[in-house]
Structure formats: C-alpha cells, structure tokens
mmCIF file of C-alpha atoms in Angstrom:
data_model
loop_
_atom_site.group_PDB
_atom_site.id
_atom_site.type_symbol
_atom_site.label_atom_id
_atom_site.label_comp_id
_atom_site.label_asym_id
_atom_site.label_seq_id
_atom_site.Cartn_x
_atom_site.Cartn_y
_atom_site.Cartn_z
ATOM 1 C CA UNK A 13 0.000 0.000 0.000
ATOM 2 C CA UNK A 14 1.613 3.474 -0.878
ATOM 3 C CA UNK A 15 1.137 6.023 2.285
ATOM 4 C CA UNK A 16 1.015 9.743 2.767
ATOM 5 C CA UNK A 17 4.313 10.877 5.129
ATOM 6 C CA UNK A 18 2.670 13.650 6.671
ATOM 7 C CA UNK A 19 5.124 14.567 8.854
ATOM 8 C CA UNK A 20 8.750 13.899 9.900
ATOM 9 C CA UNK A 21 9.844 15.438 12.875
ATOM 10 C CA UNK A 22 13.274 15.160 15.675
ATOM 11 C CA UNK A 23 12.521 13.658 18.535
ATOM 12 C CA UNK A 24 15.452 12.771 19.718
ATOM 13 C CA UNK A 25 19.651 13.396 18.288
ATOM 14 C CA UNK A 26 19.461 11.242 15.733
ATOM 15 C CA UNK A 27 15.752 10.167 15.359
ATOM 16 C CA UNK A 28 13.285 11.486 13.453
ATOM 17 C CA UNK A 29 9.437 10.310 13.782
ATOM 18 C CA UNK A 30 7.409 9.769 10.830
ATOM 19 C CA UNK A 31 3.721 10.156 10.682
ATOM 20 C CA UNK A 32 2.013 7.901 7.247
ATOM 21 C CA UNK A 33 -1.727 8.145 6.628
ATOM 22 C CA UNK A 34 -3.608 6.966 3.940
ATOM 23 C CA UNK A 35 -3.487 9.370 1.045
ATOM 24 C CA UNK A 36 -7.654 8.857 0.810
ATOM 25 C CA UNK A 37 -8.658 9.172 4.623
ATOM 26 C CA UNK A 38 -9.149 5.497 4.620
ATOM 27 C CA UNK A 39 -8.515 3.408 7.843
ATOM 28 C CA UNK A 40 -5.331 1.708 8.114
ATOM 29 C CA UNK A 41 -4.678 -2.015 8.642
ATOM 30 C CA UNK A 42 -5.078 -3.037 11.909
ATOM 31 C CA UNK A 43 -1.991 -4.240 14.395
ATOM 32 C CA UNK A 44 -0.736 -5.005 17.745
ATOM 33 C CA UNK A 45 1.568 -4.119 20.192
ATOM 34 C CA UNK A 46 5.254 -5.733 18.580
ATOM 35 C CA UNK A 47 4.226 -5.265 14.423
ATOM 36 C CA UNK A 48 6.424 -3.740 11.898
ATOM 37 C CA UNK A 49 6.181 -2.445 8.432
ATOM 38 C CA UNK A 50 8.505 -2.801 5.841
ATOM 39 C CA UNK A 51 9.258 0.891 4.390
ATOM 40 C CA UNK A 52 10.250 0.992 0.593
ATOM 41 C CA UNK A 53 12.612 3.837 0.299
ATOM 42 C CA UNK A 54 14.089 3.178 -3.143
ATOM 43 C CA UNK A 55 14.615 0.239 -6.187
ATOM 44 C CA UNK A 56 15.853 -2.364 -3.929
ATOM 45 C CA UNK A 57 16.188 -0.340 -0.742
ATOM 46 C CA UNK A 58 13.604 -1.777 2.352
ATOM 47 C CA UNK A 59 13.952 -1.235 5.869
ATOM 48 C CA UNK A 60 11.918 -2.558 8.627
ATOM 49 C CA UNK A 61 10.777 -0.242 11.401
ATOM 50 C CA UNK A 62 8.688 -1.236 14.311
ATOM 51 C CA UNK A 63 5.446 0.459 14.813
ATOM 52 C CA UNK A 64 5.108 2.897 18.015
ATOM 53 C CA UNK A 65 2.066 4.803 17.724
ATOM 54 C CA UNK A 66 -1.515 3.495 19.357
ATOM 55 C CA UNK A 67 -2.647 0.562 17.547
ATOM 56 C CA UNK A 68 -6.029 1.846 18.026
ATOM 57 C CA UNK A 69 -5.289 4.790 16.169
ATOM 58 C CA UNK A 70 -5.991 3.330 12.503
ATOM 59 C CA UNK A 71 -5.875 6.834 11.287
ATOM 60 C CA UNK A 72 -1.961 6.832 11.575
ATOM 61 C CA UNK A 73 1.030 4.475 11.783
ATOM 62 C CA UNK A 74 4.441 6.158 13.409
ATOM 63 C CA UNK A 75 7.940 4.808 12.665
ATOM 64 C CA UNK A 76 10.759 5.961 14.858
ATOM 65 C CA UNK A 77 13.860 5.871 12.819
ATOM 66 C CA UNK A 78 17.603 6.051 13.734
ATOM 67 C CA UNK A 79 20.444 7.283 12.090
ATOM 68 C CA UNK A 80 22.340 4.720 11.859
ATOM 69 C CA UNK A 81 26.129 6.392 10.818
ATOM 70 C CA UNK A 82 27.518 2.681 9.703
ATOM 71 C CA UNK A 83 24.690 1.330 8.432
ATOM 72 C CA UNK A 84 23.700 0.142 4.828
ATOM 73 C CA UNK A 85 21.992 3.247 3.634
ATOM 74 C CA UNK A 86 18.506 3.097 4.872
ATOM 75 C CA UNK A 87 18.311 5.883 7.622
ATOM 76 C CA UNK A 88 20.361 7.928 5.787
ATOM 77 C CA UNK A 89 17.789 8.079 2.886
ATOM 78 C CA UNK A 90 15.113 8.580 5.745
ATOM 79 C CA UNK A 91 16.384 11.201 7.297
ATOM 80 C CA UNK A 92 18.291 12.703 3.934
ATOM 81 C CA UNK A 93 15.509 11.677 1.094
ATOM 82 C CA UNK A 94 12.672 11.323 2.515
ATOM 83 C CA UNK A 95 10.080 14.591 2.830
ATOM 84 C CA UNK A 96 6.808 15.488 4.190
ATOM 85 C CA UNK A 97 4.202 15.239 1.439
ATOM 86 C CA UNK A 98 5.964 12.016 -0.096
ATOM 87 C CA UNK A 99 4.169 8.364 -1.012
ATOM 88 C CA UNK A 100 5.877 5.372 0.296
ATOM 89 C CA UNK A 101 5.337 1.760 -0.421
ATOM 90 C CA UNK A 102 4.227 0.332 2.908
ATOM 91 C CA UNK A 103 4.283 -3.129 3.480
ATOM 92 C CA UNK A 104 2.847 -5.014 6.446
ATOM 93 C CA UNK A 105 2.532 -4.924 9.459
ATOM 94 C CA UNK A 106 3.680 -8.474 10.489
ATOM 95 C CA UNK A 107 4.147 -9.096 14.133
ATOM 96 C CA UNK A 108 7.289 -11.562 15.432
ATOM 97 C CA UNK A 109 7.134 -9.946 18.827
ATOM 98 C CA UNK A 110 3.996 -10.191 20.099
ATOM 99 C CA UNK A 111 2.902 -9.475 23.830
ATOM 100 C CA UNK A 112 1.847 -12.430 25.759
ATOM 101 C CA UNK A 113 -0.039 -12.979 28.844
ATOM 102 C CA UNK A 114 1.875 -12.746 31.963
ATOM 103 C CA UNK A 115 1.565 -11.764 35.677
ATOM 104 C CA UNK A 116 4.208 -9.125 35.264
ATOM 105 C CA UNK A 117 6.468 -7.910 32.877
ATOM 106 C CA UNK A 118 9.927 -6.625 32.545
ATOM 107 C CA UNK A 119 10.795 -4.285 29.433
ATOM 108 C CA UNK A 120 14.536 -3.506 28.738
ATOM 109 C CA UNK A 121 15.196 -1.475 25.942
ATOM 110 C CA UNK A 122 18.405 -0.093 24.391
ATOM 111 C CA UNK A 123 18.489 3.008 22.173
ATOM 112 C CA UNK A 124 15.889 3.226 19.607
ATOM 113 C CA UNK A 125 14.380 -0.057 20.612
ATOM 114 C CA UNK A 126 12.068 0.941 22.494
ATOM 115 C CA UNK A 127 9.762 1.785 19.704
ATOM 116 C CA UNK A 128 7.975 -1.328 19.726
ATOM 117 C CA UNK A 129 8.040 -1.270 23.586
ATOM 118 C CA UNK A 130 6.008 2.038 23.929
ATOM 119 C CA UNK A 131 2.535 0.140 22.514
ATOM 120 C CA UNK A 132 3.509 -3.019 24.924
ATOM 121 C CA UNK A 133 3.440 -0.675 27.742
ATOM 122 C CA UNK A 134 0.477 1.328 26.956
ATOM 123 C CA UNK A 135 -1.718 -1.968 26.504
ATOM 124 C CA UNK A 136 0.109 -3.675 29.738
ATOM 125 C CA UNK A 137 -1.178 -0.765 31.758
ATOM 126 C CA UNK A 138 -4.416 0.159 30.579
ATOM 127 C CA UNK A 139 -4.773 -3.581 31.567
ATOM 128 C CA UNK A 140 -3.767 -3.294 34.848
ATOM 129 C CA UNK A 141 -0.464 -5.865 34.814
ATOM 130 C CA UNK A 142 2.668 -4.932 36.951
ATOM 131 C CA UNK A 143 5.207 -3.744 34.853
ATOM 132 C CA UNK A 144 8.743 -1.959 34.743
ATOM 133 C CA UNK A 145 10.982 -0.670 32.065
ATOM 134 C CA UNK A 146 14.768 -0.217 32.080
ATOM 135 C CA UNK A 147 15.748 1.800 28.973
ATOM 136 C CA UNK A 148 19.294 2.333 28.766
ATOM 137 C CA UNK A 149 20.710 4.422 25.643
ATOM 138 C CA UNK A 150 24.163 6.476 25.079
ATOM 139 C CA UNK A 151 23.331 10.035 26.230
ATOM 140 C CA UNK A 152 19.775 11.164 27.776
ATOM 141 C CA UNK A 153 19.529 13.419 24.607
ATOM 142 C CA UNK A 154 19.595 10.973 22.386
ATOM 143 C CA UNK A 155 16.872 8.942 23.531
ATOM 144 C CA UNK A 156 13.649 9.078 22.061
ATOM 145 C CA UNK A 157 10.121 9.532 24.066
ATOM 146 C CA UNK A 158 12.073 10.008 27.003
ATOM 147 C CA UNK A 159 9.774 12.712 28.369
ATOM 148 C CA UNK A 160 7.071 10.661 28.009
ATOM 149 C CA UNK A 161 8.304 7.822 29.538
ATOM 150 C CA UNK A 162 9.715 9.732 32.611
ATOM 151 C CA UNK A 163 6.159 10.477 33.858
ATOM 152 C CA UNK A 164 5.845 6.632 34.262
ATOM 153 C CA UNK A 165 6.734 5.821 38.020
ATOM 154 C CA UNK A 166 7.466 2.342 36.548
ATOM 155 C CA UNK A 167 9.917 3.544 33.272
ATOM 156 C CA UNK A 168 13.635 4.083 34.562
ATOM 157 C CA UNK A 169 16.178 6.274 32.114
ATOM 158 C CA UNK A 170 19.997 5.452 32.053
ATOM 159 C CA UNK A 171 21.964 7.481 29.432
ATOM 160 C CA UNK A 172 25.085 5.374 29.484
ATOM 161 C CA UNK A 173 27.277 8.838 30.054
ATOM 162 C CA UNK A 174 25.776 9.317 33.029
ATOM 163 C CA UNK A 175 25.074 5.752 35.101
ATOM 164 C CA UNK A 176 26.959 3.546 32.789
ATOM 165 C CA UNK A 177 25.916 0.064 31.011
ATOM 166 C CA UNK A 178 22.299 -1.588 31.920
ATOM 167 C CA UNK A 179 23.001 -4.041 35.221
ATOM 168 C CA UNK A 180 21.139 -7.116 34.190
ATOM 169 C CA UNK A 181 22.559 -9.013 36.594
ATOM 170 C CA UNK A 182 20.555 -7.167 39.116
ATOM 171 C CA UNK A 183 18.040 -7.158 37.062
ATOM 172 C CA UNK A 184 18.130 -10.634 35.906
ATOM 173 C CA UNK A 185 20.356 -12.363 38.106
ATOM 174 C CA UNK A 186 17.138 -14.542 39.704
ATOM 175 C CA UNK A 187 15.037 -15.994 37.754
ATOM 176 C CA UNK A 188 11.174 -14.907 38.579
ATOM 177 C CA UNK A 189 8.323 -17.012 37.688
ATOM 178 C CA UNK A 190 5.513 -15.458 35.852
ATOM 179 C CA UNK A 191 7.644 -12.622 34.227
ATOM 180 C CA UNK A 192 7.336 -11.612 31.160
ATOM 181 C CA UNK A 193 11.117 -10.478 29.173
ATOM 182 C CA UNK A 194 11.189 -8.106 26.320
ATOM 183 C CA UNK A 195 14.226 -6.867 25.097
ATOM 184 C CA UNK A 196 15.159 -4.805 21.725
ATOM 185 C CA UNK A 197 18.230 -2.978 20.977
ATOM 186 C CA UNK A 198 22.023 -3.126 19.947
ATOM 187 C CA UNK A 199 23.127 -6.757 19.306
ATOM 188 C CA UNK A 200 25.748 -6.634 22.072
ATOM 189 C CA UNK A 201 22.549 -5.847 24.489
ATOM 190 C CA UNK A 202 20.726 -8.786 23.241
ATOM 191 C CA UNK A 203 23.300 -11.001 23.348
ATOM 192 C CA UNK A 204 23.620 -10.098 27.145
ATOM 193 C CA UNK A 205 20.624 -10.077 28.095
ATOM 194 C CA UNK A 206 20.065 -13.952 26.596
ATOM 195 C CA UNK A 207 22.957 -14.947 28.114
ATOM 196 C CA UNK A 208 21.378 -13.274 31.429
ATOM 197 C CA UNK A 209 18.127 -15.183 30.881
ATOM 198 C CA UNK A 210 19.384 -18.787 30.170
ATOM 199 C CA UNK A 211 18.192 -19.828 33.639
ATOM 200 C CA UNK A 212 14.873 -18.490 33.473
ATOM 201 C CA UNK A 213 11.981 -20.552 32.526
ATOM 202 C CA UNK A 214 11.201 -21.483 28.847
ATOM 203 C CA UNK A 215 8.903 -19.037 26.982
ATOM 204 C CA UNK A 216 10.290 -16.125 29.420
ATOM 205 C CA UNK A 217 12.448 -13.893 27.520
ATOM 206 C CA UNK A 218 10.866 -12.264 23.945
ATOM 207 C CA UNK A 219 13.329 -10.089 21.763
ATOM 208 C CA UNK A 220 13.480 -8.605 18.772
ATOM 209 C CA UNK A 221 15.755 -8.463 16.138
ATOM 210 C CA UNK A 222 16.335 -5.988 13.321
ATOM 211 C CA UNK A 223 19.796 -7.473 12.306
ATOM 212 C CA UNK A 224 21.072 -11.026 12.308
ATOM 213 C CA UNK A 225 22.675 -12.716 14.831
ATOM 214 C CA UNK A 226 26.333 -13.090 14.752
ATOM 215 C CA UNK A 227 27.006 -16.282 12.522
ATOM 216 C CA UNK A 228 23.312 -17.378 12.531
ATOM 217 C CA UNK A 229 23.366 -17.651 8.658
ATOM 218 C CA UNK A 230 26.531 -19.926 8.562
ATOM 219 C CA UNK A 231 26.776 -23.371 8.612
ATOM 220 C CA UNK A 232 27.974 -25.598 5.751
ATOM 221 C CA UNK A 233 26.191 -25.159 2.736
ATOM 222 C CA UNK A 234 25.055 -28.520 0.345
ATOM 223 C CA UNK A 235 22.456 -29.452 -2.082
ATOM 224 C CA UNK A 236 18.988 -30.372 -1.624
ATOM 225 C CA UNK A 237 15.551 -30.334 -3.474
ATOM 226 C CA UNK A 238 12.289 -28.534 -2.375
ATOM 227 C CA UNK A 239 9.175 -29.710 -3.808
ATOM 228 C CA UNK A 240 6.176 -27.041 -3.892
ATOM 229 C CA UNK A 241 3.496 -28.732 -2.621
ATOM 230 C CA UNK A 242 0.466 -27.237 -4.524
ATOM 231 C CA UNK A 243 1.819 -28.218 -8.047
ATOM 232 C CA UNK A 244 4.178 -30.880 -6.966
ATOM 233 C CA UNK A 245 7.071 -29.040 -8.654
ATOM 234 C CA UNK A 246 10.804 -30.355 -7.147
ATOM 235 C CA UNK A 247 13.298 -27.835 -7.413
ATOM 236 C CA UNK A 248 16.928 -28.177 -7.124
ATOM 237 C CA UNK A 249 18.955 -25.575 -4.212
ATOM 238 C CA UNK A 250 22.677 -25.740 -5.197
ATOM 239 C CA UNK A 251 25.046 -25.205 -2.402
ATOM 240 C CA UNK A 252 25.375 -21.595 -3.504
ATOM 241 C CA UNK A 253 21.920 -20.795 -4.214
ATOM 242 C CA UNK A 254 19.082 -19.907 -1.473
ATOM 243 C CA UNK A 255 15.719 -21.352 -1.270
ATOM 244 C CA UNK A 256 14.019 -17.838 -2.151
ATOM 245 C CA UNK A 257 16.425 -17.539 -4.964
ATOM 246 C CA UNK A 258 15.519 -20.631 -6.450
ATOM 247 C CA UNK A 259 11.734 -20.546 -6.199
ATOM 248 C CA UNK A 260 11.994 -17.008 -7.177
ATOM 249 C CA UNK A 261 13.967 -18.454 -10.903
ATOM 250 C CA UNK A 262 10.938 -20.571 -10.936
ATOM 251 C CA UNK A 263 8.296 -17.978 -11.226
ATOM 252 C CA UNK A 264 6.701 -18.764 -7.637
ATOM 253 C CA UNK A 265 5.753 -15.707 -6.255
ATOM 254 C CA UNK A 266 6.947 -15.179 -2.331
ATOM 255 C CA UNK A 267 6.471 -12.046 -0.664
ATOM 256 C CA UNK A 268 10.441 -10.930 0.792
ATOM 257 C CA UNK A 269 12.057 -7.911 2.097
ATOM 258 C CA UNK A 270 15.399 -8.131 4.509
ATOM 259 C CA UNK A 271 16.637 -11.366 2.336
ATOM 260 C CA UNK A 272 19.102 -11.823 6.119
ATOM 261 C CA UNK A 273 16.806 -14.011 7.957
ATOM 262 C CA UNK A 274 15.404 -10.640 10.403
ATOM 263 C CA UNK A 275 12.194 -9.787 9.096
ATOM 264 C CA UNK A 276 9.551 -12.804 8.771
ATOM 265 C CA UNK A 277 8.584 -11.870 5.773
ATOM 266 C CA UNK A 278 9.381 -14.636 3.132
ATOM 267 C CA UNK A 279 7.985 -17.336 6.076
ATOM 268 C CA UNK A 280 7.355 -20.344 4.585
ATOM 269 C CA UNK A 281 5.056 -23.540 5.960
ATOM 270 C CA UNK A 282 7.305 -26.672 5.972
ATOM 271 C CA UNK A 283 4.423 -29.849 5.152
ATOM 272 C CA UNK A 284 7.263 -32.274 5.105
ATOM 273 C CA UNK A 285 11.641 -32.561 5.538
ATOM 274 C CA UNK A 286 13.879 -31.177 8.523
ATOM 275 C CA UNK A 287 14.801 -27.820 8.236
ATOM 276 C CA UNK A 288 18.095 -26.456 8.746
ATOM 277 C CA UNK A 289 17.132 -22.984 10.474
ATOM 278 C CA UNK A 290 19.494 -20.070 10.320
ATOM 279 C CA UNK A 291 17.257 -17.086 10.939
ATOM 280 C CA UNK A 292 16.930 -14.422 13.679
ATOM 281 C CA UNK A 293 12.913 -14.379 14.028
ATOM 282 C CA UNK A 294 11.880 -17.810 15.158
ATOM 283 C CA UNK A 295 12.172 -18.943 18.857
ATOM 284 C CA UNK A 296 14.438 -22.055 19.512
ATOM 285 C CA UNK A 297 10.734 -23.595 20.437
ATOM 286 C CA UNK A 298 9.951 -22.539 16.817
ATOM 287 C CA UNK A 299 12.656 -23.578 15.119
ATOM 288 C CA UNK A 300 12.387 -27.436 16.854
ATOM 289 C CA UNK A 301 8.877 -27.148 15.693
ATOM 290 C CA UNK A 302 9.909 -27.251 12.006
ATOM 291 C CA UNK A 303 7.143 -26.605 10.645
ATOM 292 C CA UNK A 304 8.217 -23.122 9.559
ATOM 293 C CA UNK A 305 11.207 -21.390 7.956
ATOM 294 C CA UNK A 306 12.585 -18.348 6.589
ATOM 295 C CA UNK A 307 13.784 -19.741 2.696
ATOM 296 C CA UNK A 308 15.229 -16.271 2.786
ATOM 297 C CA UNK A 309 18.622 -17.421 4.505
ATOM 298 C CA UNK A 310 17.268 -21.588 6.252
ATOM 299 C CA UNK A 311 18.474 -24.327 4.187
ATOM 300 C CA UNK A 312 17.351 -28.801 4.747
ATOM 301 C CA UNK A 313 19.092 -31.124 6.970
ATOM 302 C CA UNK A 314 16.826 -33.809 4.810
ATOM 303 C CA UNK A 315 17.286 -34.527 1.352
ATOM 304 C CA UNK A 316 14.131 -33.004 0.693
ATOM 305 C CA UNK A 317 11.901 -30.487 1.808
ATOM 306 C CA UNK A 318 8.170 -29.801 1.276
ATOM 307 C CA UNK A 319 6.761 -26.718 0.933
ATOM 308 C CA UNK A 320 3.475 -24.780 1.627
ATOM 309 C CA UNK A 321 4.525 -22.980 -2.114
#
C-alpha cells in the first residue's frame, strides 16, 4: 500500500518520527503491540521499522527511525531523502514480537528499541499488569520519548554517560516465575541479556531483532531439493543458491524484504523434511517445531523439503 508521510519530525539526536496516513482518509490495517512495516525507500532499498504509535489509532502508523552512521543506507535516505508530502510503499505490518499474557512484565530497551516497547506498555497498563521498564541508551539526549516515559513511576532512564551500562545481573540475576522479558536494541545488548536469561523458565524472555545474529546464517552449505506442494514441482537448491532464490527463478511468487533471515517476511510452511534454520525471528521452540522457515537465509538437513509454495 503506498502512504502519505505527513510529517517527519526530531525527537530525539538522531531520530526522526514519521507520521504515514492513507493518502484517501481510509482506515489503516489493523496491528498489535510488537508489528512492523517494511518501508520501501528506493529500487531495492527496504527497511523494517517497528510500529510505536496506538494501535487503536488506525488513522496513523508512526515509525521511529535512527540514524544509523555505519549502516547500509537506509536511515540515511530517511532522514536525507525522505520529505513530508511524499508516497511510500508500505508493506505489512507483520508481528514476530507479540505481547503475551503474563503476571508481570519486565521491558529492557536499548536506544531506539524501544519503539515497539512504547505500545507493549500502553496496553500492559491500561490492563492493569505490573510492569517496569529499564531503557538504557548512550546520552539522555539521544533517547527518544524520554519525556514521556519519565512520567511513568514504573519507566527508569539510564543514558550510558551518566550511570553507565544496563546491570542485568541485578536485574536478571534470579530468575522470577511469571515474568514476562522483552528486550530490543544493539546486538551486544541482546546477546547479554540472553545470556542473562538462560536460567529463566522457557517461553520467558521475547526479543526482537532488526539485524542477524552473529554467525546465525553460517553453517555448511550442500544441495537439496524442495518440492512445492500445490503443483508438486521439485526444485533443485545448489550449495550456492538460497531457497528464495531458487523458487523465485521458478516464477513462484513469495512475498520478501530483509533477504538476512530478520524480518519474517518470506515465512514459509514446511508440510514435510527437517529444516536447517538459520534465521533471527523464530524462537528455539519454533525452530524445533519445524514446521516453519525463513527460505530467505534456512536451508534442509533432509534430502528433501516440502513446501506450503
């Protein structure tokens, strides 16, 4: 769907907030607390961006987005390109992070990840749940919605310059039953805060991703076949080639976007085969499932896979 940017405004050093509406008045696509679009900026150029408006707003969908100085070109073109009176593609939203039910929850968010936080907290609230947020982020200046968050009695600020990195030992050094753990932000956060976590109980900690994890796309690469299972079609996936590549040659249609295994959107159903997941979406619970996988960057243990295609 193309979208109106009405407005693109700083919120924060570094962040702008964008503002898409329909360019007829119409009402938006409904989503939760945890969705994302994919933003279109140019041939070949989409981002992700979590939603953090009010996702009962379906006026309006906000995007917070970060300039990202060493990044591959996205947030440069949002905050360079991109103007106020524009149509963008829009596609989605698609939700990998959604909120569960819990007794209490714990947020912990690192720079501009807590834009899909804000919605979790405003629905967590309004429902009357226990909750806290620690949202850490390099200099109080630089991160966004803080004034909004510091009227929450729950919501604690530390800018990095001032109290130093997160302390999730303290915060996550005992394991508490009934908690609810969402985390999104810098890699090296996420990778802590797993690491923090491993003790807790299965199904506790949520987080979300917007780049892959380190080395979650290697693994050695071999030949397998993937037969489509509503024409019965078997395809061959050299050791070079990806599933989505191959299916793609083939003239099957599959909706895709980050093409790294981050986004969810090329998900695929698996009817039949092992999978050999290499993504940073599904839960480890997911992934033993099998019965999904992102053909994006996943490859077969089995000689075969089948394929909801």
């Amino acid at each position: 769907m193309k979208l109106l940017l009405e407005n693109k405004e700083p919120i924060a050093d570094g962040v702008v907030l964008l503002t898409l509406r329909h360019p007829d008045g119409d009402p938006l696509p409904a989503w939760a607390p945890g969705a994302h679009v994919d933003l279109v900026l140019a041939d070949g150029l989409v981002r992700q961006y979590s939603l953090c408006g009010d996702p009962s707003d379906t006026s309006a969908m906000k995007v917070a987005v970060l300039r990202e100085l060493d990044g591959r070109g996205g947030s440069r073109h949002v905050h360079d390109v991109l103007a106020a009176g524009q149509l963008i593609e829009v596609g989605g939203p698609r939700n990998h992070f959604e909120l569960v039910e819990a007794k209490r929850y714990l947020f912990i968010a690192g720079g501009i990840g807590i834009t899909p936080i804000l919605p979790m907290i405003a629905r967590v609230e309004a429902a009357g749940h226990d909750w806290r947020l620690v949202y850490g982020g390099r200099t109080r200046s630089s991160m966004a919605f803080r004034d909004e968050l510091e009227r929450h009695g729950c919501a604690e600020i530390h800018p990095q310059d001032e109290h130093g990195l997160l302390d999730l030992e303290s915060l996550l050094g005992r394991p508490e039953e009934g908690t609810a753990v969402y985390c999104c932000g810098p890699e090296p956060l996420l990778a802590a805060v797993e690491e923090h976590c491993a003790e807790w109980p299965d199904g506790t900690l949520h987080i979300e991703r917007f780049a892959p994890k380190p080395d979650a796309a290697q693994g050695p690469r071999h030949e397998f076949e993937i037969e489509l299972a509503q024409t019965g079609t078997v395809l061959r996936v050299p050791a070079d080639r990806s599933v989505l590549e191959v299916v793609e040659q083939a003239g099957v249609s599959v909706l895709s976007s980050c093409q790294e295994g981050t986004c969810g959107t090329c998900e695929t159903i698996v009817l039949g085969g092992e999978p050999d997941h290499r993504d940073s979406v599904l839960t480890a619970e997911e992934q033993e499932c099998g019965d999904a996988m992102m053909i994006c960057v996943s490859r077969s243990r089995s000689p075969r896979l089948v394929l909801d295609l």
